[in-house]
């Protein structure tokens, strides 16, 4: 069994272990996987040339895509969870929504909006959003953050808000528009697909989007609603893939869905519904933009984007930020007679020196082996400071950070160098069979395309 298939089997075991208490979950089996892959491929092959693919073929869309969605895929977006409370009760919600926490972004707390504005400026984000919970439950707080960001950040910063629309009013939308909001996204699934709140934004908010999970039972209703959405001023329909979490499992298990294995379980029928809606819009020449935001896209690009943003501000000489957002170091022995030993490398680093990637590419033939080390930067608030943490100062706000180790150092022998060099130069489509090279590939590259169902 090659390394990639071993990795997928590990994910299967982790999924089953996590949800072992829920015996009624219908996990996909190999025979179903073949059948449903054919159904998925049939949908995709039916698309016209109007359907485009972005981000290593993980995100299909038609007609147009929101600027915010593009910034998300490019790693240029910061999402601020303005509150943890929500006034809806969606069966598919992946996380608890019952506490009015401090605003957080990337697991960092931001009580002061000016400090968040400095955070945006320091990392050069080109977009930010307000999410929750339900931001309209903390409207004054959200408006204060919006105004502060507009006063202190680039005028080109693209800003949007998520809402279920339950507390929507023209006055609120006028205040948001006056403060410089670019887009509002409505989860109409939270209101049983009622468009009353959404219509209050018409003619006030520059860009109106509907962003909902693709709920299989609502496929026909969504097709019927699309012309009404367009008429109400909605330019984009963003469809998420439903996923299974510890929070929603008890509610979602009653729906009889088929669960796909992965880094987190996702729902097969949700993907097929999203692709069917794209086909519907395509075949009927409808003008609304539809973007399918599936789990594979989010898991790969959102994580890599933030890792890259942070790493790009703290990496040092002879370090490289990989496509997947990790910091890579290449170490070679000071004394060529030293035998390769990962434990020895960890315990006595003086035996090695760190060289740049360019140095390795030019001079690798003179080395008998190399040790490849990866780290991921984890930022913390000041209150979580630990003695060994490094410090990042952003306009006098100090963020302790650690270099998390996603894997053990990898020892490469000289005969493996050509395959490692080829891996560095490729775009990531070719997945290595060898375990060590596969580990390197995972930290170097963002996986390409759609996985087979498993």
Coordinates of C-alpha atoms in Angstrom, one line a residue:
X1 CA 0.0 0.0 0.0
X2 CA 1.5 3.4 -1.0
X3 CA 1.8 6.3 1.5
X4 CA -1.2 8.2 0.2
X5 CA -3.6 5.3 0.6
X6 CA -2.2 4.7 4.1
X7 CA -2.9 8.3 4.9
X8 CA -6.5 7.9 3.7
X9 CA -6.9 4.8 5.7
X10 CA -5.7 6.7 8.8
X11 CA -8.4 9.3 8.1
X12 CA -11.1 6.5 7.9
X13 CA -10.0 5.1 11.3
X14 CA -9.9 8.6 12.9
X15 CA -13.4 9.3 11.6
X16 CA -14.9 6.1 12.9
X17 CA -13.1 6.5 16.2
X18 CA -14.4 10.0 16.7
X19 CA -18.0 9.1 15.9
X20 CA -18.0 5.5 17.2
X21 CA -20.9 6.2 19.6
X22 CA -23.3 7.0 16.7
X23 CA -24.0 3.6 15.1
X24 CA -26.7 4.9 12.8
X25 CA -24.2 6.9 10.6
X26 CA -24.1 5.7 7.1
X27 CA -20.5 5.7 6.0
X28 CA -19.8 5.3 2.3
X29 CA -18.6 1.8 1.2
X30 CA -16.3 1.1 -1.8
X31 CA -19.2 -0.1 -4.0
X32 CA -21.2 3.1 -3.3
X33 CA -18.1 5.2 -3.9
X34 CA -17.7 3.9 -7.5
X35 CA -21.4 4.5 -8.1
X36 CA -21.5 8.0 -6.7
X37 CA -18.2 9.0 -8.4
X38 CA -19.9 8.2 -11.7
X39 CA -22.9 10.4 -10.7
X40 CA -20.6 13.2 -9.7
X41 CA -18.5 12.9 -12.9
X42 CA -21.7 12.9 -15.0
X43 CA -22.8 16.1 -13.5
X44 CA -19.4 17.7 -14.0
X45 CA -19.1 16.5 -17.6
X46 CA -22.5 18.0 -18.3
X47 CA -21.2 21.6 -17.6
X48 CA -20.7 24.0 -20.4
X49 CA -17.5 26.1 -20.8
X50 CA -19.2 28.8 -18.7
X51 CA -18.3 26.8 -15.6
X52 CA -14.8 27.6 -14.4
X53 CA -12.5 26.0 -11.9
X54 CA -10.2 27.8 -9.4
X55 CA -7.7 26.9 -6.7
X56 CA -6.3 23.7 -8.1
X57 CA -9.7 22.6 -9.5
X58 CA -11.3 22.4 -6.1
X59 CA -13.8 25.2 -6.6
X60 CA -16.2 25.2 -9.5
X61 CA -18.3 28.3 -10.2
X62 CA -20.4 29.8 -13.0
X63 CA -21.0 33.4 -14.2
X64 CA -19.2 35.2 -11.5
X65 CA -17.6 34.8 -8.1
X66 CA -17.6 37.2 -5.2
X67 CA -14.4 39.2 -4.7
X68 CA -14.4 38.1 -1.1
X69 CA -14.4 34.4 -2.2
X70 CA -11.5 35.0 -4.4
X71 CA -9.6 36.7 -1.6
X72 CA -10.4 33.8 0.7
X73 CA -8.8 31.3 -1.8
X74 CA -5.8 33.5 -2.2
X75 CA -5.1 33.6 1.6
X76 CA -5.9 37.3 1.7
X77 CA -8.9 37.2 4.1
X78 CA -9.3 37.5 7.9
X79 CA -12.6 36.5 9.4
X80 CA -13.6 38.2 12.7
X81 CA -16.2 36.3 14.8
X82 CA -17.9 39.3 16.3
X83 CA -20.0 37.3 18.7
X84 CA -20.6 33.6 19.6
X85 CA -24.3 34.0 20.1
X86 CA -26.9 33.1 17.4
X87 CA -30.7 33.5 17.3
X88 CA -31.3 30.6 14.9
X89 CA -31.3 26.9 15.4
X90 CA -30.0 25.3 12.1
X91 CA -29.6 21.6 12.2
X92 CA -26.5 21.8 10.2
X93 CA -24.6 24.4 12.3
X94 CA -21.1 22.9 12.9
X95 CA -20.3 24.7 16.1
X96 CA -21.9 25.9 19.4
X97 CA -23.5 29.4 19.1
X98 CA -24.5 30.1 22.7
X99 CA -21.9 32.5 24.2
X100 CA -21.2 36.2 23.7
X101 CA -17.4 35.9 23.6
X102 CA -14.9 38.6 22.8
X103 CA -14.4 39.1 19.0
X104 CA -11.9 36.5 17.7
X105 CA -10.0 36.0 14.5
X106 CA -7.7 33.1 13.9
X107 CA -8.3 32.1 17.5
X108 CA -6.9 35.5 18.7
X109 CA -9.1 37.8 20.8
X110 CA -9.6 41.4 19.7
X111 CA -11.5 43.5 22.2
X112 CA -10.2 46.8 20.7
X113 CA -11.1 47.3 17.0
X114 CA -8.0 49.5 16.5
X115 CA -5.8 46.5 17.5
X116 CA -7.6 44.4 14.9
X117 CA -7.1 47.1 12.3
X118 CA -3.4 47.0 13.0
X119 CA -3.4 43.2 12.7
X120 CA -5.0 43.5 9.3
X121 CA -2.5 46.1 8.2
X122 CA 0.5 44.2 9.5
X123 CA -0.3 41.1 7.6
X124 CA -1.6 42.9 4.5
X125 CA -5.0 41.2 4.4
X126 CA -7.0 42.5 1.4
X127 CA -10.4 41.4 2.8
X128 CA -12.1 40.9 6.2
X129 CA -15.5 39.7 7.3
X130 CA -17.8 39.8 10.3
X131 CA -19.3 36.4 11.3
X132 CA -20.6 34.7 14.4
X133 CA -22.8 33.6 15.8
X134 CA -25.2 36.2 14.4
X135 CA -23.5 39.6 13.9
X136 CA -26.8 41.6 14.0
X137 CA -27.1 40.4 17.7
X138 CA -24.0 42.5 18.3
X139 CA -24.8 45.2 15.8
X140 CA -23.3 48.2 17.6
X141 CA -20.1 46.2 18.2
X142 CA -19.9 45.2 14.6
X143 CA -20.6 48.7 13.4
X144 CA -17.9 50.1 15.7
X145 CA -15.3 47.6 14.3
X146 CA -16.4 48.4 10.7
X147 CA -15.9 52.1 11.2
X148 CA -12.6 51.7 12.9
X149 CA -11.3 49.4 10.2
X150 CA -12.4 51.8 7.5
X151 CA -10.7 54.7 9.3
X152 CA -7.4 52.9 9.8
X153 CA -7.0 50.4 6.9
X154 CA -6.6 50.6 3.1
X155 CA -9.7 52.0 1.3
X156 CA -9.3 49.0 -1.0
X157 CA -10.0 46.5 1.8
X158 CA -13.0 44.5 0.9
X159 CA -15.4 44.0 3.9
X160 CA -18.4 41.8 4.2
X161 CA -20.8 40.5 6.8
X162 CA -22.7 37.2 7.3
X163 CA -26.2 37.2 8.7
X164 CA -29.3 35.0 9.0
X165 CA -31.4 38.1 8.4
X166 CA -33.7 37.5 11.3
X167 CA -32.9 41.0 12.8
X168 CA -32.5 42.6 9.4
X169 CA -33.8 46.2 9.0
X170 CA -33.2 49.0 6.4
X171 CA -31.8 51.2 9.2
X172 CA -29.1 48.6 10.0
X173 CA -28.2 48.2 6.4
X174 CA -28.1 51.9 5.8
X175 CA -25.7 52.3 8.7
X176 CA -23.5 49.5 7.4
X177 CA -23.5 50.9 3.9
X178 CA -22.6 54.4 5.2
X179 CA -19.7 52.9 7.2
X180 CA -18.4 51.2 4.1
X181 CA -19.6 47.6 4.0
X182 CA -19.1 46.0 0.5
X183 CA -21.2 42.9 0.8
X184 CA -23.7 41.2 3.0
X185 CA -24.2 37.4 2.8
X186 CA -27.5 35.8 4.0
X187 CA -28.0 32.3 5.2
X188 CA -31.6 31.9 4.2
X189 CA -31.6 28.3 5.4
X190 CA -31.9 29.7 8.9
X191 CA -35.2 31.3 8.0
X192 CA -36.8 28.4 6.1
X193 CA -35.7 30.2 2.9
X194 CA -37.7 33.3 3.6
X195 CA -36.4 36.3 1.6
X196 CA -38.0 39.0 3.8
X197 CA -34.8 40.0 5.6
X198 CA -32.7 39.8 2.4
X199 CA -35.0 42.1 0.5
X200 CA -34.5 44.9 3.1
X201 CA -30.9 45.1 1.8
X202 CA -31.9 45.7 -1.8
X203 CA -30.8 49.0 -3.2
X204 CA -28.7 49.7 0.0
X205 CA -25.9 47.1 0.2
X206 CA -23.6 47.2 -2.8
X207 CA -23.3 43.4 -3.2
X208 CA -25.9 40.9 -1.9
X209 CA -25.0 37.2 -1.6
X210 CA -26.9 34.1 -0.4
X211 CA -24.5 31.7 1.3
X212 CA -26.0 28.5 2.5
X213 CA -25.1 24.8 2.9
X214 CA -26.4 22.7 0.0
X215 CA -29.1 20.8 1.8
X216 CA -30.1 17.8 -0.3
X217 CA -33.8 17.9 0.7
X218 CA -34.1 21.5 -0.4
X219 CA -32.7 21.0 -3.9
X220 CA -36.0 21.6 -5.7
X221 CA -36.9 24.6 -3.6
X222 CA -33.5 26.2 -4.3
X223 CA -34.0 25.8 -8.0
X224 CA -37.4 27.5 -7.7
X225 CA -36.0 30.3 -5.6
X226 CA -33.0 31.2 -7.9
X227 CA -35.1 33.5 -10.2
X228 CA -36.5 35.2 -7.1
X229 CA -33.0 35.7 -5.7
X230 CA -31.9 37.3 -8.9
X231 CA -34.9 39.6 -9.0
X232 CA -34.2 40.6 -5.4
X233 CA -30.7 41.8 -6.3
X234 CA -28.7 38.7 -5.3
X235 CA -25.7 38.4 -7.6
X236 CA -24.0 35.3 -6.0
X237 CA -25.2 32.1 -4.5
X238 CA -22.4 30.4 -2.4
X239 CA -23.1 26.7 -1.7
X240 CA -21.2 25.0 1.1
X241 CA -20.8 21.3 1.6
X242 CA -22.5 20.0 4.7
X243 CA -20.1 18.4 7.1
X244 CA -20.4 16.3 10.2
X245 CA -19.0 17.6 13.6
X246 CA -19.3 16.7 17.2
X247 CA -21.7 19.5 17.7
X248 CA -24.2 18.7 14.9
X249 CA -24.0 14.9 14.8
X250 CA -27.1 14.3 16.9
X251 CA -29.3 16.5 14.7
X252 CA -27.8 15.7 11.3
X253 CA -27.7 11.9 11.8
X254 CA -31.5 11.8 11.5
X255 CA -31.3 12.9 7.9
X256 CA -30.0 9.6 6.6
X257 CA -27.1 11.1 4.7
X258 CA -24.1 9.3 3.3
X259 CA -20.8 10.3 5.0
X260 CA -17.5 10.7 3.1
X261 CA -14.3 10.2 5.1
X262 CA -11.7 12.9 5.3
X263 CA -9.9 15.3 7.6
X264 CA -13.5 15.9 8.7
X265 CA -16.4 13.9 7.5
X266 CA -18.5 15.6 4.7
X267 CA -21.9 14.7 3.3
X268 CA -22.0 13.2 -0.1
X269 CA -25.5 14.2 -1.1
X270 CA -24.7 17.8 -0.3
X271 CA -22.0 17.8 -3.0
X272 CA -24.2 16.3 -5.6
X273 CA -26.9 18.9 -4.8
X274 CA -24.5 21.8 -5.2
X275 CA -23.2 20.4 -8.5
X276 CA -26.8 19.9 -9.7
X277 CA -27.6 23.5 -8.9
X278 CA -24.7 24.7 -11.0
X279 CA -25.9 22.5 -13.9
X280 CA -29.4 23.9 -13.5
X281 CA -28.1 27.5 -13.7
X282 CA -25.9 26.5 -16.6
X283 CA -28.6 24.8 -18.6
X284 CA -31.2 27.5 -18.1
X285 CA -28.8 30.4 -18.9
X286 CA -29.5 32.1 -15.6
X287 CA -27.4 35.1 -14.6
X288 CA -26.7 34.5 -11.0
X289 CA -23.2 33.4 -10.0
X290 CA -23.0 30.1 -8.2
X291 CA -19.9 29.0 -6.3
X292 CA -19.5 25.6 -4.8
X293 CA -17.4 25.9 -1.6
X294 CA -16.7 22.2 -0.8
X295 CA -14.8 20.9 2.2
X296 CA -11.7 19.9 0.3
X297 CA -11.3 23.5 -0.9
X298 CA -11.8 25.0 2.6
X299 CA -9.6 22.5 4.3
X300 CA -6.7 23.0 1.9
X301 CA -6.8 26.7 0.9
X302 CA -8.1 28.4 4.0
X303 CA -5.6 26.8 6.3
X304 CA -2.7 27.2 3.9
X305 CA -3.6 30.8 3.3
X306 CA -3.4 31.8 7.0
X307 CA -0.3 29.8 7.6
X308 CA 1.4 31.5 4.7
X309 CA 0.3 35.0 5.9
X310 CA 1.8 34.5 9.3
X311 CA 4.9 32.6 8.2
X312 CA 5.7 35.3 5.7
X313 CA 6.2 37.8 8.5
X314 CA 8.4 35.7 10.8
X315 CA 10.5 33.4 8.6
X316 CA 14.2 34.1 8.7
X317 CA 17.4 33.6 6.6
X318 CA 17.7 30.2 5.1
X319 CA 14.1 29.4 5.7
X320 CA 11.4 29.0 3.0
X321 CA 7.6 29.3 3.2
X322 CA 6.1 26.4 1.3
X323 CA 3.0 26.6 -0.9
X324 CA 1.1 24.9 2.0
X325 CA 2.2 27.6 4.4
X326 CA 4.8 25.8 6.4
X327 CA 8.3 27.1 7.1
X328 CA 11.0 24.7 5.7
X329 CA 14.5 24.4 6.9
X330 CA 17.2 22.2 5.2
X331 CA 20.0 21.0 7.5
X332 CA 23.2 19.3 6.4
X333 CA 25.9 17.8 8.6
X334 CA 28.9 20.0 9.4
X335 CA 31.0 16.8 9.4
X336 CA 30.3 14.5 6.4
X337 CA 31.2 11.5 8.5
X338 CA 28.3 12.1 10.9
X339 CA 25.7 9.3 10.5
X340 CA 22.1 10.4 9.8
X341 CA 20.1 10.3 13.0
X342 CA 16.9 12.3 13.5
X343 CA 17.2 12.0 17.3
X344 CA 20.8 13.2 17.2
X345 CA 19.7 16.1 15.0
X346 CA 17.1 17.1 17.6
X347 CA 19.4 16.7 20.6
X348 CA 22.7 18.1 19.3
X349 CA 21.8 20.7 16.6
X350 CA 25.5 21.9 16.6
X351 CA 26.3 18.9 14.4
X352 CA 24.4 20.5 11.5
X353 CA 24.2 23.8 9.7
X354 CA 21.1 25.2 8.0
X355 CA 21.4 26.1 4.3
X356 CA 19.1 27.9 1.9
X357 CA 16.9 26.1 -0.6
X358 CA 19.0 27.7 -3.4
X359 CA 22.2 26.4 -1.8
X360 CA 20.7 22.9 -1.6
X361 CA 19.5 22.9 -5.2
X362 CA 22.9 24.1 -6.5
X363 CA 25.2 22.1 -4.3
X364 CA 23.2 19.0 -3.2
X365 CA 25.7 16.6 -4.8
X366 CA 28.3 17.4 -2.1
X367 CA 26.0 16.3 0.7
X368 CA 25.6 12.6 1.7
X369 CA 22.2 13.3 3.3
X370 CA 20.0 16.2 4.5
X371 CA 17.5 16.7 7.3
X372 CA 14.3 18.5 6.3
X373 CA 12.4 20.2 9.1
X374 CA 9.0 21.9 9.0
X375 CA 7.2 24.3 11.4
X376 CA 3.9 26.1 11.5
X377 CA 3.5 29.4 13.3
X378 CA 0.9 29.6 16.0
X379 CA 0.1 33.1 17.3
X380 CA -1.3 33.7 20.8
X381 CA -2.6 36.6 22.8
X382 CA -0.3 38.1 25.4
X383 CA -2.1 36.4 28.3
X384 CA -1.1 33.0 26.8
X385 CA 2.6 33.8 26.7
X386 CA 5.0 31.0 27.6
X387 CA 8.7 31.3 28.5
X388 CA 10.0 29.8 25.2
X389 CA 7.7 31.6 22.9
X390 CA 9.1 34.2 20.4
X391 CA 7.4 37.6 20.2
X392 CA 5.8 39.5 17.3
X393 CA 5.2 43.2 17.9
X394 CA 2.5 44.9 15.9
X395 CA 2.2 48.6 16.7
X396 CA 3.1 47.9 20.4
X397 CA 0.6 45.0 20.7
X398 CA 2.7 41.9 21.5
X399 CA 1.8 38.4 20.1
X400 CA 3.7 35.5 21.5
X401 CA 4.2 32.8 19.0
X402 CA 5.5 29.2 18.8
X403 CA 6.8 27.2 16.0
X404 CA 4.6 24.1 16.0
X405 CA 6.1 20.9 14.7
X406 CA 3.6 19.2 12.3
X407 CA 5.9 16.2 11.8
X408 CA 9.3 14.8 12.8
X409 CA 12.4 15.9 10.9
X410 CA 12.8 13.8 7.7
X411 CA 16.2 12.4 6.9
X412 CA 16.8 12.2 3.1
X413 CA 19.6 10.1 1.8
X414 CA 21.6 11.3 -1.2
X415 CA 19.8 8.9 -3.6
X416 CA 16.5 10.5 -2.6
X417 CA 17.7 14.0 -3.5
X418 CA 16.6 13.9 -7.1
X419 CA 13.0 13.0 -6.2
X420 CA 12.9 15.7 -3.5
X421 CA 14.2 18.3 -6.0
X422 CA 11.6 17.2 -8.6
X423 CA 8.9 17.5 -5.9
X424 CA 9.9 21.1 -5.2
X425 CA 9.8 22.0 -8.8
X426 CA 6.4 20.4 -9.6
X427 CA 3.0 21.8 -8.9
X428 CA 1.9 19.0 -6.6
X429 CA -0.1 16.7 -9.0
X430 CA 2.3 13.8 -8.6
X431 CA 1.9 12.3 -5.1
X432 CA 5.0 10.3 -4.0
X433 CA 4.6 6.7 -3.0
X434 CA 7.5 6.6 -0.4
X435 CA 6.4 7.5 3.1
X436 CA 9.2 10.1 3.7
X437 CA 8.7 11.8 0.4
X438 CA 4.9 11.8 0.9
X439 CA 5.4 13.5 4.3
X440 CA 7.5 16.2 2.5
X441 CA 4.8 16.5 -0.2
X442 CA 2.1 17.1 2.4
X443 CA 3.9 20.0 3.9
X444 CA 5.2 21.4 0.6
X445 CA 2.1 21.3 -1.6
X446 CA -1.6 21.9 -1.6
X447 CA -3.3 18.8 -2.9
X448 CA -4.7 19.1 -6.4
X449 CA -8.3 18.4 -7.5
X450 CA -11.1 16.2 -6.3
X451 CA -10.4 13.1 -4.3
X452 CA -12.1 9.9 -5.2
X453 CA -14.9 9.1 -2.7
X454 CA -13.8 6.9 0.2

